[in-house]
Amino acid sequence: MAHREPRRLSRRQFAFLGTQAVGAVVTLLLGIPIVGFILSPLFHRQQAVWRQVGDISGVPDRQPTKFEVSFPLDEWTNANVNLAVYVVKINSNYLVFSNVCTHMQCPVRWQSDLGQFLCPCHGGLYDITGTNIGGPPPKPLPQYVHRIDGTTLFIQNSFTESI
Amino acid sequence: MNALAVIGPALHRLAGELPSTAPQGRNIVAAQIAIGSLFSLHILIAGLVSGAAELGPAIEFLGYMRQRRNYDRLAHGLGRFITLYFSVSSTIAILLVTVLLVGYWGHFWTTIVTIGWWPLFIEAWTFVLQVTLAYIWYYTWDPLRGFKGVHMAIGGLLAIASFLQVYMIDVIASYMLTPTNPQNPIRLVLNPTSYPLTVHRTVGNLAYVGFVIGAFCAIRFLRAKKPEDKVFYDWAGSFGVLWGISLTLLQPVVGYSYAKEIQLHAYGSWYKMMYGTLSPLFLWQITLLGIMFLTATLYFARRLRTNGARGAGLLKAMAVGLVLTILLAAQPYHLGLTYDAVAGAGLNRPFWEGGLINPLGSMIPWKVLALMFYTLIAIAAVVWYLRGLPGVVWGAARRGEQRLLMLLAVLTIFMMVTMGFIRENSRAPFLITGEMTIQGQQNIEPTPTPQSGP
Amino acid sequence: MGRIAAVYDWLDERAAIRSLVRKGLYEAVPVRGAWFYTLGSATLVLILLQLVTGIFLTLVYVPSVTEGWASLNYLKQHDAFGSIVRGIHLWSAYILLFVIGLHMVRTFFSGSYKRPRELNWVTGVGLFILVLVMAITGAFLPWDQAAYWTAVVVTNVPSYTPFIGSFIRALWRGGDFVGPITLTRTFGIHVWLVPAILFPLILAHLALLRKHGEFGSYINYRGAYRRREGVDVPPAPAQRPIEPPYPAVPTDELWAAPLETEDFFPFQTFKDGLVSVVLVIVVFLLAVAIGAPLEPIADPSTTSYTPVPEWFFLPLDELLLLVPQQLIPLVLVLPAGGVLLLLALPFIDRGPERNPFERPAVMVPGAFAVLFVVILTLLGSGRLFNL
């Protein structure tokens, strides 16, 4: 085009910019709520609650004993979830373990013939103090935040160290 | 399993008939030396035969697809090898089984045959198939030249029979290390180490025959007079090494997985290999593996440089990388016999403080990294050599490359003997882990002979 | 003019169906090796089967941590036909993953990703990833023990990414632990989000195929009959007239247009149909004979259950078993690196040669990658039998 009329150009340009602006507005209007919604779990963590485990006076020395505790699952459902607790007494000191492996979070179990906690997924091993002694787990067996009132154990559904 | 009900007791009665002079004391050592050396010899030849029976048909197929005559000539040579040497290894095997194993380890042998009856039965028939097919495959080469499809099908069946044979004997061998419930045939065959061992051995046999082809052709090249023979042997040596290295670089992965299963199911053996009396030998093995890769990379670099093909420089750099990796892999964890012994003697300190521990080598993850680098560098070397191959003039190799090929075959034989030694001794004193020991051979009361007479 | 022809003309004037039908049905495809080219349409048929059975499953399934298992359990106990639909959905998924792998290996071997078909390959890799995502997310939904622990382990894998790992895990799980939000998010991803990307991508993949024509494999082209020293080469067949979509004036004389072609309908459609129907029958038989198992409802407090991965997850799980704890991020790097290499393949291997036996520098690493995955799967297969 050798000779253009300025008027025609600016109309095209105007329409072009207008389309872009409309697109940007729609993207923002849609995008901000959607992205905010997707990211919301990062900001709104569920509160940890306390629950009673039970009487731990009968737990024998150096023998992990399993308890099951019911916790609320989430804030918008009435359902509960059972969590497993291993209580270990070593010389009047109590360790309160969960059954969550620190490798891939598979369910760990106490193997009395081995004298160790074993994770069946990839062969991870923890000793009776929860230290990771074999296989791929990178951290010791997690403990629940807990308190002992007399002989009754209470735990929170959160770990002392995040995994 | 009715056959078992009959054969089992019969074999046990046979065990009772054997002389009660089962070996004791020094005789155990003599028996171990005799059986060990014969088994090593058997495996060195049988591994070649199995590998040739699998690789030969593959080479013939490739040659057919690429329409190249020298592939056919190489496959034909492998067929000739099988027909010549099959009987040697099977004679040794029969001698081993019928005389030495039954004589020295009679109780063990009858037990294992009772447990693994069906795998051994299938294996016997795969031997029949292998021999028949090998001879047919070799002797119908020229008559079936116009019917290549049929001929290759025969070769394919031979390869399958050979693989099945290795699989079945590995079921028995792996059962000895990690026994499971013998009543369930699926668990017998799928015992924890049977898959890793079969894959490891199959790949190893194929790699072994590749390296031996390399060395054999190197020797023939140096002696050849006719130019077309020189061209053929030069090409065939390179081809053999390419196959050998390509397959060997799979071994670290499979071997690592094999060791993991041993750790989970035969902890005593694993401890002995990784931390105990056999750990120096295991260290030697990982070093030897690195030296094998290094030799092959040097061969690739030299062969390309001989004809001025591109790529030799990068291969030399890879060789340097391999040397560094070997140094990483070869670091000992400790130099004592057992960690407990070292700790008990108060020597679990770094060696510069008078102890027996090399703290630089104390982290097993570094050895895994070294294995991964071996594999990655070897893949890169193979690919780079393949890229440079169009610039190579076959028949114009120098002596240096051929000597490297011969060295490579020698290293492979060292490797196989080392691994056999490690395997058998890691399980000692058990013949079947947790169930039967070598010493247990002579503690068996012979069953009383049945009262004969009217 | 018969009545059908009159209807046809009426439709053609309004919807131009004559040219549509000609383009769609009577396009030229290569002749030799046609049975191998059926794998692509077999993949499509299985994906469509998944779509249909999946839609009908949403008529009964509830994405809730309590109702989800209960609804499927009710289906299993009281609805034989519904159980078969669920069984088809499961077994078709397993076989789909296998067939899509075969399709990728076939196109890799035949060099069908080379110019001008690079985008076809790239969209294909994208489809492969999306199908894998569908398989994994679908595995969470029943919320039985197998599904729950699969969810726990799979959502935990990205947590080993440096810096952002725990954020990714929290995003997917809806918090620190697997719970109701995990299930609803995964359900949305599985039923809406991924299919919304998957099906347009399938259309793009098919449109690209139609644009350039089915490549086939090297035996269909003049390039396979080049004379080379030391090689016995059979004589090349005569070139038949070149039909669209193959270019009439080929830029690459050796590999642009096949020597012989035939019509897509009915020759290739017959082969495609036969392979697809055999696969669908196999799926149906497996669905009736074995069906889709449903384990007891998810129980995080278990100390006796051994989680077993889905078969297509076995290579990754075996890596998790083998790799020591200091090197766990490697387990993420290897699959990610593999996917990147796959995507970059047409741009790494740019040479015109299509014969797989004549390009060992590409085939050898490719064969290793396939062998590596197969061996890892085999090594982990013992866990499927709970040994």
PDB file of N, CA and C in Angstrom, chain A residues 37-42 45 66 68 73-74 76-77 79 81-84 86 99 102-110 120-123 132 135-138 157-159 163, chain C residues 65-66 148-149 152-153 156-157 160 166-171 173-181 184-185 299-307 317 320-321 323-325 328 383:
ATOM      1  N   PHE A  37      -8.843 -20.055  43.260  1.00  0.00           N
ATOM      2  CA  PHE A  37      -9.522 -21.234  43.766  1.00  0.00           C
ATOM      3  C   PHE A  37      -8.596 -22.448  43.749  1.00  0.00           C
ATOM      4  N   ILE A  38      -7.844 -22.605  42.621  1.00  0.00           N
ATOM      5  CA  ILE A  38      -6.959 -23.767  42.536  1.00  0.00           C
ATOM      6  C   ILE A  38      -5.888 -23.695  43.616  1.00  0.00           C
ATOM      7  N   LEU A  39      -5.392 -22.472  43.888  1.00  0.00           N
ATOM      8  CA  LEU A  39      -4.303 -22.339  44.858  1.00  0.00           C
ATOM      9  C   LEU A  39      -4.802 -22.281  46.294  1.00  0.00           C
ATOM     10  N   SER A  40      -6.106 -22.278  46.495  1.00  0.00           N
ATOM     11  CA  SER A  40      -6.610 -22.032  47.851  1.00  0.00           C
ATOM     12  C   SER A  40      -6.106 -23.013  48.902  1.00  0.00           C
ATOM     13  N   PRO A  41      -5.896 -24.326  48.588  1.00  0.00           N
ATOM     14  CA  PRO A  41      -5.426 -25.199  49.663  1.00  0.00           C
ATOM     15  C   PRO A  41      -4.077 -24.788  50.229  1.00  0.00           C
ATOM     16  N   LEU A  42      -3.300 -24.025  49.440  1.00  0.00           N
ATOM     17  CA  LEU A  42      -1.991 -23.631  49.959  1.00  0.00           C
ATOM     18  C   LEU A  42      -2.144 -22.623  51.095  1.00  0.00           C
ATOM     19  N   ARG A  45      -4.984 -23.947  55.496  1.00  0.00           N
ATOM     20  CA  ARG A  45      -4.709 -25.275  56.012  1.00  0.00           C
ATOM     21  C   ARG A  45      -5.700 -25.602  57.116  1.00  0.00           C
ATOM     22  N   LYS A  66      -0.242 -50.826  69.074  1.00  0.00           N
ATOM     23  CA  LYS A  66      -1.005 -50.043  68.096  1.00  0.00           C
ATOM     24  C   LYS A  66      -2.329 -49.593  68.681  1.00  0.00           C
ATOM     25  N   GLU A  68      -5.891 -47.118  67.515  1.00  0.00           N
ATOM     26  CA  GLU A  68      -6.536 -46.437  66.388  1.00  0.00           C
ATOM     27  C   GLU A  68      -7.336 -45.263  66.920  1.00  0.00           C
ATOM     28  N   LEU A  73     -12.437 -35.766  59.137  1.00  0.00           N
ATOM     29  CA  LEU A  73     -11.722 -35.836  57.871  1.00  0.00           C
ATOM     30  C   LEU A  73     -11.493 -34.441  57.301  1.00  0.00           C
ATOM     31  N   ASP A  74     -12.512 -33.620  57.301  1.00  0.00           N
ATOM     32  CA  ASP A  74     -12.393 -32.313  56.675  1.00  0.00           C
ATOM     33  C   ASP A  74     -13.484 -31.435  57.248  1.00  0.00           C
ATOM     34  N   TRP A  76     -15.901 -29.899  55.669  1.00  0.00           N
ATOM     35  CA  TRP A  76     -17.206 -29.897  55.031  1.00  0.00           C
ATOM     36  C   TRP A  76     -17.815 -31.281  54.935  1.00  0.00           C
ATOM     37  N   THR A  77     -17.227 -32.269  55.632  1.00  0.00           N
ATOM     38  CA  THR A  77     -17.909 -33.553  55.656  1.00  0.00           C
ATOM     39  C   THR A  77     -17.979 -34.041  57.088  1.00  0.00           C
ATOM     40  N   ALA A  79     -17.708 -37.135  57.799  1.00  0.00           N
ATOM     41  CA  ALA A  79     -17.021 -38.418  57.893  1.00  0.00           C
ATOM     42  C   ALA A  79     -15.780 -38.284  58.765  1.00  0.00           C
ATOM     43  N   VAL A  81     -11.933 -40.209  59.866  1.00  0.00           N
ATOM     44  CA  VAL A  81     -10.900 -41.100  59.341  1.00  0.00           C
ATOM     45  C   VAL A  81     -10.153 -41.680  60.532  1.00  0.00           C
ATOM     46  N   ASN A  82      -9.819 -42.979  60.420  1.00  0.00           N
ATOM     47  CA  ASN A  82      -9.044 -43.635  61.470  1.00  0.00           C
ATOM     48  C   ASN A  82      -7.565 -43.459  61.203  1.00  0.00           C
ATOM     49  N   LEU A  83      -6.827 -43.020  62.215  1.00  0.00           N
ATOM     50  CA  LEU A  83      -5.376 -42.952  62.088  1.00  0.00           C
ATOM     51  C   LEU A  83      -4.753 -43.952  63.050  1.00  0.00           C
ATOM     52  N   ALA A  84      -3.637 -44.566  62.624  1.00  0.00           N
ATOM     53  CA  ALA A  84      -2.965 -45.552  63.470  1.00  0.00           C
ATOM     54  C   ALA A  84      -1.876 -44.863  64.271  1.00  0.00           C
ATOM     55  N   TYR A  86       1.378 -45.841  66.941  1.00  0.00           N
ATOM     56  CA  TYR A  86       2.207 -46.836  67.627  1.00  0.00           C
ATOM     57  C   TYR A  86       2.810 -46.169  68.851  1.00  0.00           C
ATOM     58  N   ASN A  99       1.995 -44.317  61.379  1.00  0.00           N
ATOM     59  CA  ASN A  99       2.403 -45.409  60.492  1.00  0.00           C
ATOM     60  C   ASN A  99       2.709 -44.899  59.086  1.00  0.00           C
ATOM     61  N   THR A 102       8.328 -42.229  55.643  1.00  0.00           N
ATOM     62  CA  THR A 102       8.828 -40.944  55.167  1.00  0.00           C
ATOM     63  C   THR A 102       9.353 -41.010  53.729  1.00  0.00           C
ATOM     64  N   HIS A 103       9.247 -42.204  53.099  1.00  0.00           N
ATOM     65  CA  HIS A 103       9.699 -42.318  51.714  1.00  0.00           C
ATOM     66  C   HIS A 103       8.565 -41.929  50.783  1.00  0.00           C
ATOM     67  N   MET A 104       7.517 -42.756  50.718  1.00  0.00           N
ATOM     68  CA  MET A 104       6.369 -42.469  49.866  1.00  0.00           C
ATOM     69  C   MET A 104       5.057 -42.526  50.623  1.00  0.00           C
ATOM     70  N   GLN A 105       5.105 -42.490  51.946  1.00  0.00           N
ATOM     71  CA  GLN A 105       3.929 -42.442  52.808  1.00  0.00           C
ATOM     72  C   GLN A 105       3.084 -43.704  52.766  1.00  0.00           C
ATOM     73  N   CYS A 106       3.709 -44.851  52.479  1.00  0.00           N
ATOM     74  CA  CYS A 106       2.998 -46.120  52.570  1.00  0.00           C
ATOM     75  C   CYS A 106       2.792 -46.476  54.044  1.00  0.00           C
ATOM     76  N   PRO A 107       1.861 -47.421  54.363  1.00  0.00           N
ATOM     77  CA  PRO A 107       1.613 -47.763  55.775  1.00  0.00           C
ATOM     78  C   PRO A 107       2.686 -48.698  56.329  1.00  0.00           C
ATOM     79  N   VAL A 108       3.373 -48.213  57.370  1.00  0.00           N
ATOM     80  CA  VAL A 108       4.442 -48.974  58.010  1.00  0.00           C
ATOM     81  C   VAL A 108       3.831 -49.903  59.060  1.00  0.00           C
ATOM     82  N   ARG A 109       4.475 -51.057  59.298  1.00  0.00           N
ATOM     83  CA  ARG A 109       3.985 -51.940  60.357  1.00  0.00           C
ATOM     84  C   ARG A 109       5.154 -52.414  61.191  1.00  0.00           C
ATOM     85  N   TRP A 110       4.857 -52.776  62.443  1.00  0.00           N
ATOM     86  CA  TRP A 110       5.886 -53.293  63.346  1.00  0.00           C
ATOM     87  C   TRP A 110       6.037 -54.783  63.090  1.00  0.00           C
ATOM     88  N   PRO A 120       6.227 -52.002  53.667  1.00  0.00           N
ATOM     89  CA  PRO A 120       6.178 -53.083  52.671  1.00  0.00           C
ATOM     90  C   PRO A 120       6.354 -52.619  51.238  1.00  0.00           C
ATOM     91  N   CYS A 121       6.241 -51.311  50.990  1.00  0.00           N
ATOM     92  CA  CYS A 121       6.302 -50.856  49.596  1.00  0.00           C
ATOM     93  C   CYS A 121       7.698 -51.031  49.004  1.00  0.00           C
ATOM     94  N   HIS A 122       8.715 -50.483  49.667  1.00  0.00           N
ATOM     95  CA  HIS A 122      10.063 -50.525  49.116  1.00  0.00           C
ATOM     96  C   HIS A 122      11.085 -51.013  50.122  1.00  0.00           C
ATOM     97  N   GLY A 123      10.610 -51.715  51.176  1.00  0.00           N
ATOM     98  CA  GLY A 123      11.554 -52.336  52.106  1.00  0.00           C
ATOM     99  C   GLY A 123      12.230 -51.375  53.061  1.00  0.00           C
ATOM    100  N   ASN A 132      15.540 -44.137  60.842  1.00  0.00           N
ATOM    101  CA  ASN A 132      15.539 -44.870  59.580  1.00  0.00           C
ATOM    102  C   ASN A 132      16.891 -45.552  59.420  1.00  0.00           C
ATOM    103  N   GLY A 135      16.983 -49.133  53.738  1.00  0.00           N
ATOM    104  CA  GLY A 135      16.106 -48.850  52.628  1.00  0.00           C
ATOM    105  C   GLY A 135      16.058 -47.362  52.311  1.00  0.00           C
ATOM    106  N   PRO A 136      15.139 -46.986  51.424  1.00  0.00           N
ATOM    107  CA  PRO A 136      15.115 -45.607  50.924  1.00  0.00           C
ATOM    108  C   PRO A 136      14.568 -44.498  51.833  1.00  0.00           C
ATOM    109  N   PRO A 137      13.881 -44.768  52.965  1.00  0.00           N
ATOM    110  CA  PRO A 137      13.316 -43.622  53.694  1.00  0.00           C
ATOM    111  C   PRO A 137      14.379 -42.613  54.112  1.00  0.00           C
ATOM    112  N   PRO A 138      14.149 -41.323  53.848  1.00  0.00           N
ATOM    113  CA  PRO A 138      15.167 -40.320  54.148  1.00  0.00           C
ATOM    114  C   PRO A 138      15.106 -39.763  55.560  1.00  0.00           C
ATOM    115  N   ASN A 157      -3.669 -34.362  65.064  1.00  0.00           N
ATOM    116  CA  ASN A 157      -3.436 -34.950  63.743  1.00  0.00           C
ATOM    117  C   ASN A 157      -2.447 -34.111  62.942  1.00  0.00           C
ATOM    118  N   SER A 158      -1.275 -33.895  63.555  1.00  0.00           N
ATOM    119  CA  SER A 158      -0.178 -33.245  62.832  1.00  0.00           C
ATOM    120  C   SER A 158       1.126 -33.800  63.399  1.00  0.00           C
ATOM    121  N   PHE A 159       2.173 -33.763  62.597  1.00  0.00           N
ATOM    122  CA  PHE A 159       3.436 -34.343  63.006  1.00  0.00           C
ATOM    123  C   PHE A 159       4.318 -33.297  63.655  1.00  0.00           C
ATOM    124  N   ILE A 163       6.787 -33.985  56.827  1.00  0.00           N
ATOM    125  CA  ILE A 163       7.529 -34.912  55.953  1.00  0.00           C
ATOM    126  C   ILE A 163       7.200 -34.624  54.495  1.00  0.00           C
TER     127      ILE A 163
ATOM    128  N   VAL C  65     -15.585 -39.427  49.650  1.00  0.00           N
ATOM    129  CA  VAL C  65     -14.750 -40.428  50.319  1.00  0.00           C
ATOM    130  C   VAL C  65     -15.588 -41.534  50.950  1.00  0.00           C
ATOM    131  N   THR C  66     -16.866 -41.251  51.217  1.00  0.00           N
ATOM    132  CA  THR C  66     -17.706 -42.314  51.757  1.00  0.00           C
ATOM    133  C   THR C  66     -18.606 -42.891  50.673  1.00  0.00           C
ATOM    134  N   TYR C 148      -6.733 -45.712  47.445  1.00  0.00           N
ATOM    135  CA  TYR C 148      -6.276 -44.742  48.445  1.00  0.00           C
ATOM    136  C   TYR C 148      -4.766 -44.703  48.507  1.00  0.00           C
ATOM    137  N   TRP C 149      -4.126 -45.883  48.605  1.00  0.00           N
ATOM    138  CA  TRP C 149      -2.671 -45.875  48.743  1.00  0.00           C
ATOM    139  C   TRP C 149      -1.994 -45.470  47.442  1.00  0.00           C
ATOM    140  N   VAL C 152      -2.019 -41.804  47.726  1.00  0.00           N
ATOM    141  CA  VAL C 152      -1.011 -41.307  48.660  1.00  0.00           C
ATOM    142  C   VAL C 152       0.362 -41.297  48.009  1.00  0.00           C
ATOM    143  N   VAL C 153       0.738 -42.428  47.406  1.00  0.00           N
ATOM    144  CA  VAL C 153       2.090 -42.533  46.854  1.00  0.00           C
ATOM    145  C   VAL C 153       2.256 -41.621  45.642  1.00  0.00           C
ATOM    146  N   ASN C 156       2.583 -38.125  46.414  1.00  0.00           N
ATOM    147  CA  ASN C 156       3.803 -37.859  47.163  1.00  0.00           C
ATOM    148  C   ASN C 156       5.031 -37.758  46.267  1.00  0.00           C
ATOM    149  N   VAL C 157       4.967 -38.381  45.080  1.00  0.00           N
ATOM    150  CA  VAL C 157       6.145 -38.382  44.206  1.00  0.00           C
ATOM    151  C   VAL C 157       6.597 -36.962  43.850  1.00  0.00           C
ATOM    152  N   TYR C 160       9.176 -34.520  45.911  1.00  0.00           N
ATOM    153  CA  TYR C 160      10.632 -34.534  45.909  1.00  0.00           C
ATOM    154  C   TYR C 160      11.220 -33.536  44.928  1.00  0.00           C
ATOM    155  N   SER C 166       6.689 -29.530  47.833  1.00  0.00           N
ATOM    156  CA  SER C 166       5.590 -29.660  48.793  1.00  0.00           C
ATOM    157  C   SER C 166       4.396 -28.817  48.365  1.00  0.00           C
ATOM    158  N   PHE C 167       4.621 -27.740  47.592  1.00  0.00           N
ATOM    159  CA  PHE C 167       3.488 -26.946  47.109  1.00  0.00           C
ATOM    160  C   PHE C 167       2.672 -27.730  46.093  1.00  0.00           C
ATOM    161  N   ILE C 168       3.395 -28.408  45.195  1.00  0.00           N
ATOM    162  CA  ILE C 168       2.674 -29.208  44.203  1.00  0.00           C
ATOM    163  C   ILE C 168       1.837 -30.262  44.906  1.00  0.00           C
ATOM    164  N   ARG C 169       2.453 -30.899  45.923  1.00  0.00           N
ATOM    165  CA  ARG C 169       1.708 -31.946  46.629  1.00  0.00           C
ATOM    166  C   ARG C 169       0.481 -31.362  47.322  1.00  0.00           C
ATOM    167  N   ALA C 170       0.661 -30.211  47.963  1.00  0.00           N
ATOM    168  CA  ALA C 170      -0.476 -29.600  48.668  1.00  0.00           C
ATOM    169  C   ALA C 170      -1.562 -29.175  47.698  1.00  0.00           C
ATOM    170  N   LEU C 171      -1.163 -28.708  46.519  1.00  0.00           N
ATOM    171  CA  LEU C 171      -2.132 -28.315  45.503  1.00  0.00           C
ATOM    172  C   LEU C 171      -3.008 -29.485  45.100  1.00  0.00           C
ATOM    173  N   ARG C 173      -3.320 -32.486  46.653  1.00  0.00           N
ATOM    174  CA  ARG C 173      -4.044 -33.143  47.730  1.00  0.00           C
ATOM    175  C   ARG C 173      -5.093 -32.247  48.348  1.00  0.00           C
ATOM    176  N   GLY C 174      -4.955 -30.934  48.131  1.00  0.00           N
ATOM    177  CA  GLY C 174      -5.862 -30.046  48.839  1.00  0.00           C
ATOM    178  C   GLY C 174      -5.478 -29.956  50.304  1.00  0.00           C
ATOM    179  N   GLY C 175      -4.188 -29.925  50.578  1.00  0.00           N
ATOM    180  CA  GLY C 175      -3.755 -29.867  51.968  1.00  0.00           C
ATOM    181  C   GLY C 175      -2.540 -30.764  52.138  1.00  0.00           C
ATOM    182  N   ASP C 176      -2.225 -31.108  53.383  1.00  0.00           N
ATOM    183  CA  ASP C 176      -1.043 -31.936  53.606  1.00  0.00           C
ATOM    184  C   ASP C 176      -1.348 -33.419  53.469  1.00  0.00           C
ATOM    185  N   PHE C 177      -2.610 -33.788  53.718  1.00  0.00           N
ATOM    186  CA  PHE C 177      -2.948 -35.206  53.675  1.00  0.00           C
ATOM    187  C   PHE C 177      -3.976 -35.457  52.588  1.00  0.00           C
ATOM    188  N   VAL C 178      -3.992 -36.673  52.106  1.00  0.00           N
ATOM    189  CA  VAL C 178      -4.994 -37.078  51.128  1.00  0.00           C
ATOM    190  C   VAL C 178      -6.356 -37.073  51.822  1.00  0.00           C
ATOM    191  N   GLY C 179      -7.336 -36.475  51.183  1.00  0.00           N
ATOM    192  CA  GLY C 179      -8.655 -36.376  51.799  1.00  0.00           C
ATOM    193  C   GLY C 179      -9.729 -36.108  50.771  1.00  0.00           C
ATOM    194  N   PRO C 180     -10.890 -35.587  51.191  1.00  0.00           N
ATOM    195  CA  PRO C 180     -12.000 -35.380  50.252  1.00  0.00           C
ATOM    196  C   PRO C 180     -11.637 -34.444  49.107  1.00  0.00           C
ATOM    197  N   ILE C 181     -10.830 -33.415  49.399  1.00  0.00           N
ATOM    198  CA  ILE C 181     -10.512 -32.468  48.330  1.00  0.00           C
ATOM    199  C   ILE C 181      -9.669 -33.152  47.253  1.00  0.00           C
ATOM    200  N   THR C 184     -12.146 -34.979  44.982  1.00  0.00           N
ATOM    201  CA  THR C 184     -12.950 -34.158  44.083  1.00  0.00           C
ATOM    202  C   THR C 184     -12.083 -33.506  43.020  1.00  0.00           C
ATOM    203  N   ARG C 185     -10.888 -33.068  43.396  1.00  0.00           N
ATOM    204  CA  ARG C 185     -10.014 -32.469  42.386  1.00  0.00           C
ATOM    205  C   ARG C 185      -9.637 -33.485  41.321  1.00  0.00           C
ATOM    206  N   ASP C 299      -8.520 -47.380  54.278  1.00  0.00           N
ATOM    207  CA  ASP C 299      -8.322 -47.335  55.724  1.00  0.00           C
ATOM    208  C   ASP C 299      -6.896 -46.887  55.995  1.00  0.00           C
ATOM    209  N   PRO C 300      -6.681 -45.600  56.299  1.00  0.00           N
ATOM    210  CA  PRO C 300      -5.306 -45.116  56.522  1.00  0.00           C
ATOM    211  C   PRO C 300      -4.640 -45.724  57.731  1.00  0.00           C
ATOM    212  N   SER C 301      -5.433 -46.329  58.641  1.00  0.00           N
ATOM    213  CA  SER C 301      -4.818 -46.840  59.860  1.00  0.00           C
ATOM    214  C   SER C 301      -4.320 -48.267  59.710  1.00  0.00           C
ATOM    215  N   THR C 302      -4.351 -48.811  58.498  1.00  0.00           N
ATOM    216  CA  THR C 302      -3.966 -50.197  58.345  1.00  0.00           C
ATOM    217  C   THR C 302      -2.496 -50.424  58.633  1.00  0.00           C
ATOM    218  N   THR C 303      -2.194 -51.558  59.262  1.00  0.00           N
ATOM    219  CA  THR C 303      -0.796 -51.952  59.417  1.00  0.00           C
ATOM    220  C   THR C 303      -0.595 -53.352  58.874  1.00  0.00           C
ATOM    221  N   SER C 304      -1.494 -53.789  57.983  1.00  0.00           N
ATOM    222  CA  SER C 304      -1.290 -55.109  57.399  1.00  0.00           C
ATOM    223  C   SER C 304      -1.391 -55.077  55.885  1.00  0.00           C
ATOM    224  N   TYR C 305      -1.849 -53.973  55.318  1.00  0.00           N
ATOM    225  CA  TYR C 305      -2.048 -53.924  53.873  1.00  0.00           C
ATOM    226  C   TYR C 305      -0.744 -53.616  53.166  1.00  0.00           C
ATOM    227  N   THR C 306      -0.476 -54.314  52.075  1.00  0.00           N
ATOM    228  CA  THR C 306       0.708 -54.030  51.263  1.00  0.00           C
ATOM    229  C   THR C 306       0.268 -53.365  49.969  1.00  0.00           C
ATOM    230  N   PRO C 307       0.539 -52.063  49.813  1.00  0.00           N
ATOM    231  CA  PRO C 307       0.137 -51.412  48.565  1.00  0.00           C
ATOM    232  C   PRO C 307       0.905 -51.987  47.382  1.00  0.00           C
ATOM    233  N   ASP C 317       7.935 -47.500  40.196  1.00  0.00           N
ATOM    234  CA  ASP C 317       7.991 -48.034  41.544  1.00  0.00           C
ATOM    235  C   ASP C 317       9.272 -48.829  41.767  1.00  0.00           C
ATOM    236  N   LEU C 320      11.883 -46.460  42.491  1.00  0.00           N
ATOM    237  CA  LEU C 320      11.776 -45.986  43.867  1.00  0.00           C
ATOM    238  C   LEU C 320      12.386 -46.994  44.835  1.00  0.00           C
ATOM    239  N   LEU C 321      12.249 -48.286  44.487  1.00  0.00           N
ATOM    240  CA  LEU C 321      12.811 -49.319  45.351  1.00  0.00           C
ATOM    241  C   LEU C 321      14.328 -49.326  45.274  1.00  0.00           C
ATOM    242  N   VAL C 323      16.520 -46.895  44.121  1.00  0.00           N
ATOM    243  CA  VAL C 323      17.331 -45.689  44.293  1.00  0.00           C
ATOM    244  C   VAL C 323      17.459 -45.365  45.771  1.00  0.00           C
ATOM    245  N   PRO C 324      18.684 -45.193  46.274  1.00  0.00           N
ATOM    246  CA  PRO C 324      18.846 -44.874  47.699  1.00  0.00           C
ATOM    247  C   PRO C 324      18.356 -43.466  48.001  1.00  0.00           C
ATOM    248  N   GLN C 325      18.139 -43.183  49.278  1.00  0.00           N
ATOM    249  CA  GLN C 325      17.407 -41.978  49.650  1.00  0.00           C
ATOM    250  C   GLN C 325      18.100 -40.698  49.234  1.00  0.00           C
ATOM    251  N   ILE C 328      16.902 -39.712  45.529  1.00  0.00           N
ATOM    252  CA  ILE C 328      15.493 -39.855  45.141  1.00  0.00           C
ATOM    253  C   ILE C 328      15.074 -38.864  44.050  1.00  0.00           C
ATOM    254  N   ARG C 383       6.039 -58.177  42.568  1.00  0.00           N
ATOM    255  CA  ARG C 383       5.159 -57.586  43.576  1.00  0.00           C
ATOM    256  C   ARG C 383       3.701 -57.731  43.206  1.00  0.00           C
TER     257      ARG C 383
END
